[in-house]
Structure formats: C-alpha cells, structure tokens
C-alpha cells in the first residue's frame, strides 16, 4: 500500500495528540457540526462563495499542498458534498416554477466540487477524481490512490474525504431511520441500546506516497464488501487478516466504527470475536457523529496514534495497557450493508 | 500484463433501446432529439431533448422490478447492464463472483424524480418510497443486491466525464489484479433538476443542437445508460472481442467551475496523456468522438485542443447531435459508439453541421463512411475542469 506523510482534519472536535482532550463538543439535537477554522489561507471573496463541503475540504487540503511537493493528483470520496446546494436549487425550481433561476446552487451542487476546487486553487492539472459510493466512498478513493501509486511509484497524491451535515440531508436520513429517536450525550451514546446514530460531518485529507522516509504512518491494507450476511463478513475478515499476513494477536488496537446503533452490534461482534482479547479497543463516533465517509476520521486518528504513540483516553473502550501501538485495525459498517477493513501500522 | 479487451456492450439512448438499434440509427443519421414529454415540466412540448420514450412503468414491467421506489436512472442502468452481460455471455456465477467488479457513474442519481425529492426534503412530510434512491450510489446498490455482486462496486461522479472515469477505474482494477472482469459505464436520466440547472447557466439550446457549427446555440440534454464488459485478453480468447481499451487518462483544467480555459489545458493534457498511456503518436489516431456539447465554450476550446495536439486534426464528430448530452452516461455511450466504429470499420456522419467555427475551421465528418480504423479516441469534459480521454483500438 502506501505511506501517509501528513494529514489534516476538520471535524466536530479540536484536540491535539500531545494534549489531554478538553473542551469536547457534545451532540446537540443528534447533530455534531464541524468546528470550522478561520480559513485564513482561503481568499475571503472565494470563501464566501464556497459550499460547506468545499470549504471543509479546501481548508484541510491547502496546508498539505503548501507544505509538500506539488501532488500529482487529487482523489476525494464524498456522498453528501453539495447536497445542501442541491436542495436549495430544487427549492428554486419548484418555488419559482422553473423560471429564471440563479445557477450558483446548481454549479455548487456537484459532488466533484471539493476535488475540483482543490485543483483550481492550487493550479493542479493532474489526476482529479471523486468517488461517491455512500459508506465506501472514502475506501474507493483509497483504493484509487493505491492503484495510482502502484503504477506511478514516485507520485504523491492528495487523498481525502468530506461529508457535510445540512438541514436537508439530516431530514432525508431522519426519514430513513438513520438517527436515534432520542437525544443522547457523548458519554451515553454507546450505552443507549437503541436504534440509530447521531449525525456528523467533517473532512480528513492525507498527503500520501510510496516513500517511507519522513512518513508518519503506513496504510498496510484495505478491503471492502457489500453484504448483509454476518457469515460472509466473517469469512472476508479472516481473509483480510491472512492477505495482510497479520496474526490477530498482533493487532494492538481495534478502532471500531460503532455508532451507538444497536442494529449493527452483530457485525461489530464478528470482528471482536475474531481478534485477540488482548487488543485494546477504541471508538470515535461519539466525538464525530456518523456520516458516510467517517472512516476518514478513523484513518486520521489511527495515523496520528501510530505516529505519536498517544491514544487519547476519550477514545478508549477497553484498555489492555499496550506499551506500543504498532498495528491498528479499523473496521466500519455503514447501514448494515457496506463494510470496510483497514490496517494501519507504524513506519517500520 | 496483456491487453484489456471489450467483450460485451449494452446501451439505451434516445436513438435506440440496444446496441443494434443505436448502430442503425447512427448509420441512418437519425436524430434522437425531440421535445420533452415524459414528465411534467414547464418545458414539456417545447424544449428539445434526447428523451427515451418509454415510461417507467413499462421498464418496471419488462425488467421485472418488484421493489418500490426504484428510480428511472436505475431502471435505465439495469436495462443496459442486462444487455452488456448477456452480450459478453457472463453467467450469473461470473457476474456475482468476487473477481467481477461493477463500476458505474451518475450525476443525477434518483434526482430525476425532482418533485418527489422536493417533497421528501420537507420536514413535515412522510418519506416517499424514493427516499433512498436519490444518492448517486443508489443504482449500484440496487444492482449489487439484485445480482448478489461480491466484487468491487463503486460509483464515480466527475460531472460530465463520470463514466470515462468509471471505465478507467475498472481497467485499473483489472490491470492491478484486483478484478478479472469489470462491468463499467454510467447512466443519467433527464430531470427537471438538470434541465433547470443548465437553463440557468444559459447553455441549453432552444433548437436541436449543432456541434462544432459556427452558429451553435448550446446543448440539448439527453438520457441514456451504457455499460461495457472489460476482460483480460487471455481470459477472452473463446469469445467475441470487440476492441481493446488501449489508453486512458484524466486531467484537470484548473480554470473555472463551469467553463474550459482558453488555453484548453485540461482537454489537451487529457488527450496527450491518453496517447502516452496507449504508446501512440497523435498521427495514429484515426477518429475522435469529441465531447462536442454544442456550447459556445466547449466546441471552440475542444477544437483548439485538437489543433494543439494533432498536426493535422483527425476525422472527428460529436454524437451528442444524435443523443443529446447524457451527462454521466455520455462517455459510456460514446465508448460504445467508438467500439462500433472499430468493430465495423465505419464512421457515422455528423448531424446538423453547416459552417465551421471561423477561428478554428474544423469540420466534422459529415457522411457515413466505411474506412480502415486502428485507433479512435473519445473525449469527455466535465464541470470542475474534470477532463478525460479514452482510446480504443482495433483487435
């Protein structure tokens, strides 16, 4: 696979890995909005015209582009980028009875806008692509980066994901039964034993290449599948461990994508049943909320944990007092159908 | 590794419900542009579009779709998917196998049901059966379930170049050993959403479009679905090989959200890199299926890019005059047409071309021609500067 050299994340929390987590944001009415920076690196006139997903992505990506050699391309996964503008344009169509409409919402409604805007603002003529496979959008972006780097081992890529939480996509997901009926707190989320999760948003961006020198983390393997069958999940998980030549005892940390939805417990149990009791387990969606590309937050956390060897206590579920975090397993389940595994390791 | 070959094709567009009908319409120079009629809109009876005159209910019946809330986009995709896998003789077991990938593309998804979506976005309404169909991934998830697909299933959205990138992604999965066969392409339905979007941008033509004509007045939207099956040459010795996918590339114009740069950087870089990937010289390209939307901006800039890359511009045309601009399906539809060009060694005459653009003076091929063709290129350029080119070659 490849190495992560630097990363940047805009999400619902602000904490550093050399610090104890303080000022944690709690969910409000089942929503966790990103804490947005001042975006001092984006010209104000341009910033005003950006939709939220574009703002989050560009805000996270620009420092990485500025501090590294010019990337050969930009690879983004997203499901919700532009949804807010999309519904705003829809409202224009119906409320003005298909009259003379302003095109800004329409232009900004395209989910390829975040990748395109990074390309535009950083004058990048290279590979530029957007994957939109719901809960596997980021995973297919990763796989794309992996294939590009296999073909071009000297290249560097900006790889990342974004999803925005807008009034409208919350309404759609609420009607689909994605969220909890009741309000919850950060501390209570995993103990609720009810259906549904809380909504979140964020962007995590990575500068990746095949060069070990100076890297902060290594992405060793990734796999995905679509299934509602726990047995197929189990088979595929064991295959994933075998393919990546990792013994389940060597997983120091399992970073779980649990989101407090009790309908998904059976899938997460498959993973915990198939790894060692000696693995520390951690969770993060109480801090981020859930959204289709939340695994980008997981990869950002995991790459920082192997780099700093600090596991923030707010993430810990079961602490096995590991002296070192060498291998981290990430498993995520979206909607009971879309599964992904990632293995992140220290730079050997 | 060896070559990647095309072993199956499926397409439905305004000029035909399958590959054979599309080819005959192209040979006969049939235009699929008519006025909008299949869904309620202010533009019904006046706006020229490339519409498929088959109702959702007819598709639901013919395709034996039992589930509620399946969008027209998904129905079109299923129709073309069925033709492609049958044409390639893939068994049910092969279709669902872990080494078969399905990569699609869409820019509209279930938003073709624009009024329904408007209601579903209101806080005080109950969700309609279409509520989960609006996602771009909804089509792939329906086909995943219907065919029990176990391999990679992905959806790409790079606006109007989406399905070129879906084809590329599938080819890369084969090349890197992550799949042995891929079903790749894209789909988009006509929608009140896109009609009003392009209208707000003032790039819809009030009459049937005239790609590369000096007096062109904008594009016609269309709807279509197209998929091709790609396999390794060594796995496909026992079956029909239509063409090889010999080169592809993706570049960004890095200029503006909805217009191409005067320098034609994105289109030029995309075409040039596809040639390099195919290890071909510009002079070896016999024909270009241009993006050719018939907008003021696209056709001029694409002409500039061709003149910059090719010493003598090759034969070219835009089949969007036949089908309309089918957005996320366009590159897949045009890939099918390029493959037909190679397989039958023929080119189709451009429709409604009268006078070349004054500054570039390029004229598309205007009559049906039997001609030896070795390599053909297909261009697709999208909003956000997302430019892609594919090259197909004769077996």
JSON list of N, CA and C in Angstrom, two decimals, chain B residues 45-93:
[
{"chain": "B", "resi": 45, "resn": "UNK", "atom": "N", "xyz": [-43.16, 19.88, -24.38]},
{"chain": "B", "resi": 45, "resn": "UNK", "atom": "CA", "xyz": [-43.68, 20.33, -25.68]},
{"chain": "B", "resi": 45, "resn": "UNK", "atom": "C", "xyz": [-42.85, 21.41, -26.35]},
{"chain": "B", "resi": 46, "resn": "UNK", "atom": "N", "xyz": [-41.84, 21.94, -25.63]},
{"chain": "B", "resi": 46, "resn": "UNK", "atom": "CA", "xyz": [-41.04, 22.99, -26.26]},
{"chain": "B", "resi": 46, "resn": "UNK", "atom": "C", "xyz": [-39.54, 22.70, -26.24]},
{"chain": "B", "resi": 47, "resn": "UNK", "atom": "N", "xyz": [-39.02, 22.19, -25.14]},
{"chain": "B", "resi": 47, "resn": "UNK", "atom": "CA", "xyz": [-37.56, 22.04, -25.04]},
{"chain": "B", "resi": 47, "resn": "UNK", "atom": "C", "xyz": [-37.08, 20.80, -25.79]},
{"chain": "B", "resi": 48, "resn": "UNK", "atom": "N", "xyz": [-36.10, 20.98, -26.70]},
{"chain": "B", "resi": 48, "resn": "UNK", "atom": "CA", "xyz": [-35.55, 19.80, -27.38]},
{"chain": "B", "resi": 48, "resn": "UNK", "atom": "C", "xyz": [-34.63, 19.00, -26.46]},
{"chain": "B", "resi": 49, "resn": "UNK", "atom": "N", "xyz": [-34.88, 17.71, -26.39]},
{"chain": "B", "resi": 49, "resn": "UNK", "atom": "CA", "xyz": [-34.08, 16.82, -25.52]},
{"chain": "B", "resi": 49, "resn": "UNK", "atom": "C", "xyz": [-33.92, 15.46, -26.21]},
{"chain": "B", "resi": 50, "resn": "UNK", "atom": "N", "xyz": [-32.95, 14.71, -25.74]},
{"chain": "B", "resi": 50, "resn": "UNK", "atom": "CA", "xyz": [-32.76, 13.34, -26.21]},
{"chain": "B", "resi": 50, "resn": "UNK", "atom": "C", "xyz": [-33.44, 12.41, -25.23]},
{"chain": "B", "resi": 51, "resn": "UNK", "atom": "N", "xyz": [-34.75, 12.27, -25.39]},
{"chain": "B", "resi": 51, "resn": "UNK", "atom": "CA", "xyz": [-35.56, 11.54, -24.41]},
{"chain": "B", "resi": 51, "resn": "UNK", "atom": "C", "xyz": [-35.87, 10.12, -24.88]},
{"chain": "B", "resi": 52, "resn": "UNK", "atom": "N", "xyz": [-35.83, 9.17, -23.97]},
{"chain": "B", "resi": 52, "resn": "UNK", "atom": "CA", "xyz": [-36.21, 7.79, -24.27]},
{"chain": "B", "resi": 52, "resn": "UNK", "atom": "C", "xyz": [-37.71, 7.69, -24.02]},
{"chain": "B", "resi": 53, "resn": "UNK", "atom": "N", "xyz": [-38.47, 7.38, -25.09]},
{"chain": "B", "resi": 53, "resn": "UNK", "atom": "CA", "xyz": [-39.94, 7.47, -24.98]},
{"chain": "B", "resi": 53, "resn": "UNK", "atom": "C", "xyz": [-40.53, 6.18, -24.43]},
{"chain": "B", "resi": 54, "resn": "UNK", "atom": "N", "xyz": [-40.00, 5.73, -23.33]},
{"chain": "B", "resi": 54, "resn": "UNK", "atom": "CA", "xyz": [-40.53, 4.52, -22.67]},
{"chain": "B", "resi": 54, "resn": "UNK", "atom": "C", "xyz": [-40.81, 4.91, -21.22]},
{"chain": "B", "resi": 55, "resn": "UNK", "atom": "N", "xyz": [-42.01, 4.59, -20.76]},
{"chain": "B", "resi": 55, "resn": "UNK", "atom": "CA", "xyz": [-42.38, 5.03, -19.41]},
{"chain": "B", "resi": 55, "resn": "UNK", "atom": "C", "xyz": [-41.69, 4.18, -18.34]},
{"chain": "B", "resi": 56, "resn": "UNK", "atom": "N", "xyz": [-41.61, 4.74, -17.15]},
{"chain": "B", "resi": 56, "resn": "UNK", "atom": "CA", "xyz": [-41.03, 3.99, -16.02]},
{"chain": "B", "resi": 56, "resn": "UNK", "atom": "C", "xyz": [-41.80, 2.69, -15.80]},
{"chain": "B", "resi": 57, "resn": "UNK", "atom": "N", "xyz": [-43.13, 2.76, -15.92]},
{"chain": "B", "resi": 57, "resn": "UNK", "atom": "CA", "xyz": [-43.94, 1.56, -15.68]},
{"chain": "B", "resi": 57, "resn": "UNK", "atom": "C", "xyz": [-43.63, 0.44, -16.67]},
{"chain": "B", "resi": 58, "resn": "UNK", "atom": "N", "xyz": [-43.39, 0.82, -17.92]},
{"chain": "B", "resi": 58, "resn": "UNK", "atom": "CA", "xyz": [-43.02, -0.19, -18.92]},
{"chain": "B", "resi": 58, "resn": "UNK", "atom": "C", "xyz": [-41.68, -0.84, -18.55]},
{"chain": "B", "resi": 59, "resn": "UNK", "atom": "N", "xyz": [-40.71, -0.01, -18.14]},
{"chain": "B", "resi": 59, "resn": "UNK", "atom": "CA", "xyz": [-39.43, -0.58, -17.70]},
{"chain": "B", "resi": 59, "resn": "UNK", "atom": "C", "xyz": [-39.63, -1.51, -16.51]},
{"chain": "B", "resi": 60, "resn": "UNK", "atom": "N", "xyz": [-40.43, -1.06, -15.54]},
{"chain": "B", "resi": 60, "resn": "UNK", "atom": "CA", "xyz": [-40.64, -1.85, -14.31]},
{"chain": "B", "resi": 60, "resn": "UNK", "atom": "C", "xyz": [-41.21, -3.22, -14.67]},
{"chain": "B", "resi": 61, "resn": "UNK", "atom": "N", "xyz": [-42.15, -3.23, -15.62]},
{"chain": "B", "resi": 61, "resn": "UNK", "atom": "CA", "xyz": [-42.78, -4.48, -16.04]},
{"chain": "B", "resi": 61, "resn": "UNK", "atom": "C", "xyz": [-41.77, -5.34, -16.82]},
{"chain": "B", "resi": 62, "resn": "UNK", "atom": "N", "xyz": [-41.12, -4.74, -17.81]},
{"chain": "B", "resi": 62, "resn": "UNK", "atom": "CA", "xyz": [-40.21, -5.52, -18.65]},
{"chain": "B", "resi": 62, "resn": "UNK", "atom": "C", "xyz": [-39.01, -6.06, -17.88]},
{"chain": "B", "resi": 63, "resn": "UNK", "atom": "N", "xyz": [-38.54, -5.27, -16.92]},
{"chain": "B", "resi": 63, "resn": "UNK", "atom": "CA", "xyz": [-37.34, -5.67, -16.18]},
{"chain": "B", "resi": 63, "resn": "UNK", "atom": "C", "xyz": [-37.69, -6.48, -14.93]},
{"chain": "B", "resi": 64, "resn": "UNK", "atom": "N", "xyz": [-38.99, -6.69, -14.72]},
{"chain": "B", "resi": 64, "resn": "UNK", "atom": "CA", "xyz": [-39.47, -7.43, -13.55]},
{"chain": "B", "resi": 64, "resn": "UNK", "atom": "C", "xyz": [-38.90, -6.87, -12.25]},
{"chain": "B", "resi": 65, "resn": "UNK", "atom": "N", "xyz": [-39.07, -5.57, -12.10]},
{"chain": "B", "resi": 65, "resn": "UNK", "atom": "CA", "xyz": [-38.63, -4.91, -10.87]},
{"chain": "B", "resi": 65, "resn": "UNK", "atom": "C", "xyz": [-39.78, -4.96, -9.87]},
{"chain": "B", "resi": 66, "resn": "UNK", "atom": "N", "xyz": [-39.54, -5.62, -8.75]},
{"chain": "B", "resi": 66, "resn": "UNK", "atom": "CA", "xyz": [-40.61, -5.83, -7.77]},
{"chain": "B", "resi": 66, "resn": "UNK", "atom": "C", "xyz": [-40.59, -4.76, -6.67]},
{"chain": "B", "resi": 67, "resn": "UNK", "atom": "N", "xyz": [-39.43, -4.16, -6.45]},
{"chain": "B", "resi": 67, "resn": "UNK", "atom": "CA", "xyz": [-39.27, -3.24, -5.33]},
{"chain": "B", "resi": 67, "resn": "UNK", "atom": "C", "xyz": [-39.92, -1.89, -5.64]},
{"chain": "B", "resi": 68, "resn": "UNK", "atom": "N", "xyz": [-40.32, -1.19, -4.59]},
{"chain": "B", "resi": 68, "resn": "UNK", "atom": "CA", "xyz": [-40.86, 0.16, -4.72]},
{"chain": "B", "resi": 68, "resn": "UNK", "atom": "C", "xyz": [-39.71, 1.17, -4.77]},
{"chain": "B", "resi": 69, "resn": "UNK", "atom": "N", "xyz": [-39.99, 2.32, -5.38]},
{"chain": "B", "resi": 69, "resn": "UNK", "atom": "CA", "xyz": [-39.04, 3.43, -5.28]},
{"chain": "B", "resi": 69, "resn": "UNK", "atom": "C", "xyz": [-37.75, 3.24, -6.06]},
{"chain": "B", "resi": 70, "resn": "UNK", "atom": "N", "xyz": [-37.80, 2.49, -7.15]},
{"chain": "B", "resi": 70, "resn": "UNK", "atom": "CA", "xyz": [-36.61, 2.33, -7.99]},
{"chain": "B", "resi": 70, "resn": "UNK", "atom": "C", "xyz": [-36.65, 3.44, -9.05]},
{"chain": "B", "resi": 71, "resn": "UNK", "atom": "N", "xyz": [-35.61, 4.26, -9.08]},
{"chain": "B", "resi": 71, "resn": "UNK", "atom": "CA", "xyz": [-35.63, 5.44, -9.94]},
{"chain": "B", "resi": 71, "resn": "UNK", "atom": "C", "xyz": [-35.49, 5.08, -11.41]},
{"chain": "B", "resi": 72, "resn": "UNK", "atom": "N", "xyz": [-35.90, 6.00, -12.26]},
{"chain": "B", "resi": 72, "resn": "UNK", "atom": "CA", "xyz": [-35.73, 5.81, -13.71]},
{"chain": "B", "resi": 72, "resn": "UNK", "atom": "C", "xyz": [-34.25, 5.60, -14.04]},
{"chain": "B", "resi": 73, "resn": "UNK", "atom": "N", "xyz": [-33.38, 6.30, -13.32]},
{"chain": "B", "resi": 73, "resn": "UNK", "atom": "CA", "xyz": [-31.94, 6.15, -13.54]},
{"chain": "B", "resi": 73, "resn": "UNK", "atom": "C", "xyz": [-31.53, 4.70, -13.35]},
{"chain": "B", "resi": 74, "resn": "UNK", "atom": "N", "xyz": [-32.00, 4.09, -12.29]},
{"chain": "B", "resi": 74, "resn": "UNK", "atom": "CA", "xyz": [-31.66, 2.70, -12.02]},
{"chain": "B", "resi": 74, "resn": "UNK", "atom": "C", "xyz": [-32.29, 1.77, -13.06]},
{"chain": "B", "resi": 75, "resn": "UNK", "atom": "N", "xyz": [-33.51, 2.08, -13.49]},
{"chain": "B", "resi": 75, "resn": "UNK", "atom": "CA", "xyz": [-34.17, 1.24, -14.50]},
{"chain": "B", "resi": 75, "resn": "UNK", "atom": "C", "xyz": [-33.38, 1.27, -15.81]},
{"chain": "B", "resi": 76, "resn": "UNK", "atom": "N", "xyz": [-32.95, 2.45, -16.24]},
{"chain": "B", "resi": 76, "resn": "UNK", "atom": "CA", "xyz": [-32.16, 2.54, -17.47]},
{"chain": "B", "resi": 76, "resn": "UNK", "atom": "C", "xyz": [-30.86, 1.74, -17.32]},
{"chain": "B", "resi": 77, "resn": "UNK", "atom": "N", "xyz": [-30.24, 1.88, -16.15]},
{"chain": "B", "resi": 77, "resn": "UNK", "atom": "CA", "xyz": [-28.97, 1.18, -15.91]},
{"chain": "B", "resi": 77, "resn": "UNK", "atom": "C", "xyz": [-29.17, -0.33, -15.97]},
{"chain": "B", "resi": 78, "resn": "UNK", "atom": "N", "xyz": [-30.22, -0.81, -15.33]},
{"chain": "B", "resi": 78, "resn": "UNK", "atom": "CA", "xyz": [-30.49, -2.26, -15.31]},
{"chain": "B", "resi": 78, "resn": "UNK", "atom": "C", "xyz": [-30.70, -2.77, -16.73]},
{"chain": "B", "resi": 79, "resn": "UNK", "atom": "N", "xyz": [-31.43, -2.00, -17.53]},
{"chain": "B", "resi": 79, "resn": "UNK", "atom": "CA", "xyz": [-31.71, -2.37, -18.92]},
{"chain": "B", "resi": 79, "resn": "UNK", "atom": "C", "xyz": [-30.39, -2.55, -19.70]},
{"chain": "B", "resi": 80, "resn": "UNK", "atom": "N", "xyz": [-29.50, -1.57, -19.60]},
{"chain": "B", "resi": 80, "resn": "UNK", "atom": "CA", "xyz": [-28.24, -1.64, -20.36]},
{"chain": "B", "resi": 80, "resn": "UNK", "atom": "C", "xyz": [-27.28, -2.68, -19.76]},
{"chain": "B", "resi": 81, "resn": "UNK", "atom": "N", "xyz": [-27.31, -2.82, -18.44]},
{"chain": "B", "resi": 81, "resn": "UNK", "atom": "CA", "xyz": [-26.47, -3.82, -17.75]},
{"chain": "B", "resi": 81, "resn": "UNK", "atom": "C", "xyz": [-26.83, -5.22, -18.26]},
{"chain": "B", "resi": 82, "resn": "UNK", "atom": "N", "xyz": [-28.15, -5.51, -18.33]},
{"chain": "B", "resi": 82, "resn": "UNK", "atom": "CA", "xyz": [-28.61, -6.82, -18.80]},
{"chain": "B", "resi": 82, "resn": "UNK", "atom": "C", "xyz": [-28.08, -7.12, -20.20]},
{"chain": "B", "resi": 83, "resn": "UNK", "atom": "N", "xyz": [-28.15, -6.11, -21.08]},
{"chain": "B", "resi": 83, "resn": "UNK", "atom": "CA", "xyz": [-27.67, -6.34, -22.45]},
{"chain": "B", "resi": 83, "resn": "UNK", "atom": "C", "xyz": [-26.17, -6.60, -22.48]},
{"chain": "B", "resi": 84, "resn": "UNK", "atom": "N", "xyz": [-25.42, -5.83, -21.69]},
{"chain": "B", "resi": 84, "resn": "UNK", "atom": "CA", "xyz": [-23.95, -5.96, -21.71]},
{"chain": "B", "resi": 84, "resn": "UNK", "atom": "C", "xyz": [-23.49, -7.33, -21.20]},
{"chain": "B", "resi": 85, "resn": "UNK", "atom": "N", "xyz": [-24.08, -7.78, -20.08]},
{"chain": "B", "resi": 85, "resn": "UNK", "atom": "CA", "xyz": [-23.62, -9.07, -19.54]},
{"chain": "B", "resi": 85, "resn": "UNK", "atom": "C", "xyz": [-24.07, -10.24, -20.41]},
{"chain": "B", "resi": 86, "resn": "UNK", "atom": "N", "xyz": [-25.25, -10.09, -21.05]},
{"chain": "B", "resi": 86, "resn": "UNK", "atom": "CA", "xyz": [-25.70, -11.15, -21.97]},
{"chain": "B", "resi": 86, "resn": "UNK", "atom": "C", "xyz": [-24.81, -11.18, -23.21]},
{"chain": "B", "resi": 87, "resn": "UNK", "atom": "N", "xyz": [-24.46, -10.00, -23.71]},
{"chain": "B", "resi": 87, "resn": "UNK", "atom": "CA", "xyz": [-23.62, -9.91, -24.90]},
{"chain": "B", "resi": 87, "resn": "UNK", "atom": "C", "xyz": [-22.25, -10.53, -24.65]},
{"chain": "B", "resi": 88, "resn": "UNK", "atom": "N", "xyz": [-21.76, -10.39, -23.43]},
{"chain": "B", "resi": 88, "resn": "UNK", "atom": "CA", "xyz": [-20.45, -10.95, -23.07]},
{"chain": "B", "resi": 88, "resn": "UNK", "atom": "C", "xyz": [-20.57, -12.40, -22.62]},
{"chain": "B", "resi": 89, "resn": "UNK", "atom": "N", "xyz": [-21.81, -12.92, -22.60]},
{"chain": "B", "resi": 89, "resn": "UNK", "atom": "CA", "xyz": [-22.02, -14.31, -22.18]},
{"chain": "B", "resi": 89, "resn": "UNK", "atom": "C", "xyz": [-21.58, -14.59, -20.75]},
{"chain": "B", "resi": 90, "resn": "UNK", "atom": "N", "xyz": [-21.72, -13.61, -19.88]},
{"chain": "B", "resi": 90, "resn": "UNK", "atom": "CA", "xyz": [-21.32, -13.85, -18.49]},
{"chain": "B", "resi": 90, "resn": "UNK", "atom": "C", "xyz": [-22.42, -14.65, -17.80]},
{"chain": "B", "resi": 91, "resn": "UNK", "atom": "N", "xyz": [-22.02, -15.68, -17.07]},
{"chain": "B", "resi": 91, "resn": "UNK", "atom": "CA", "xyz": [-23.00, -16.47, -16.31]},
{"chain": "B", "resi": 91, "resn": "UNK", "atom": "C", "xyz": [-23.35, -15.71, -15.04]},
{"chain": "B", "resi": 92, "resn": "UNK", "atom": "N", "xyz": [-24.47, -16.11, -14.42]},
{"chain": "B", "resi": 92, "resn": "UNK", "atom": "CA", "xyz": [-24.85, -15.50, -13.15]},
{"chain": "B", "resi": 92, "resn": "UNK", "atom": "C", "xyz": [-23.74, -15.63, -12.13]},
{"chain": "B", "resi": 93, "resn": "UNK", "atom": "N", "xyz": [-23.07, -16.76, -12.17]},
{"chain": "B", "resi": 93, "resn": "UNK", "atom": "CA", "xyz": [-21.98, -17.02, -11.23]},
{"chain": "B", "resi": 93, "resn": "UNK", "atom": "C", "xyz": [-20.81, -16.06, -11.47]}
]
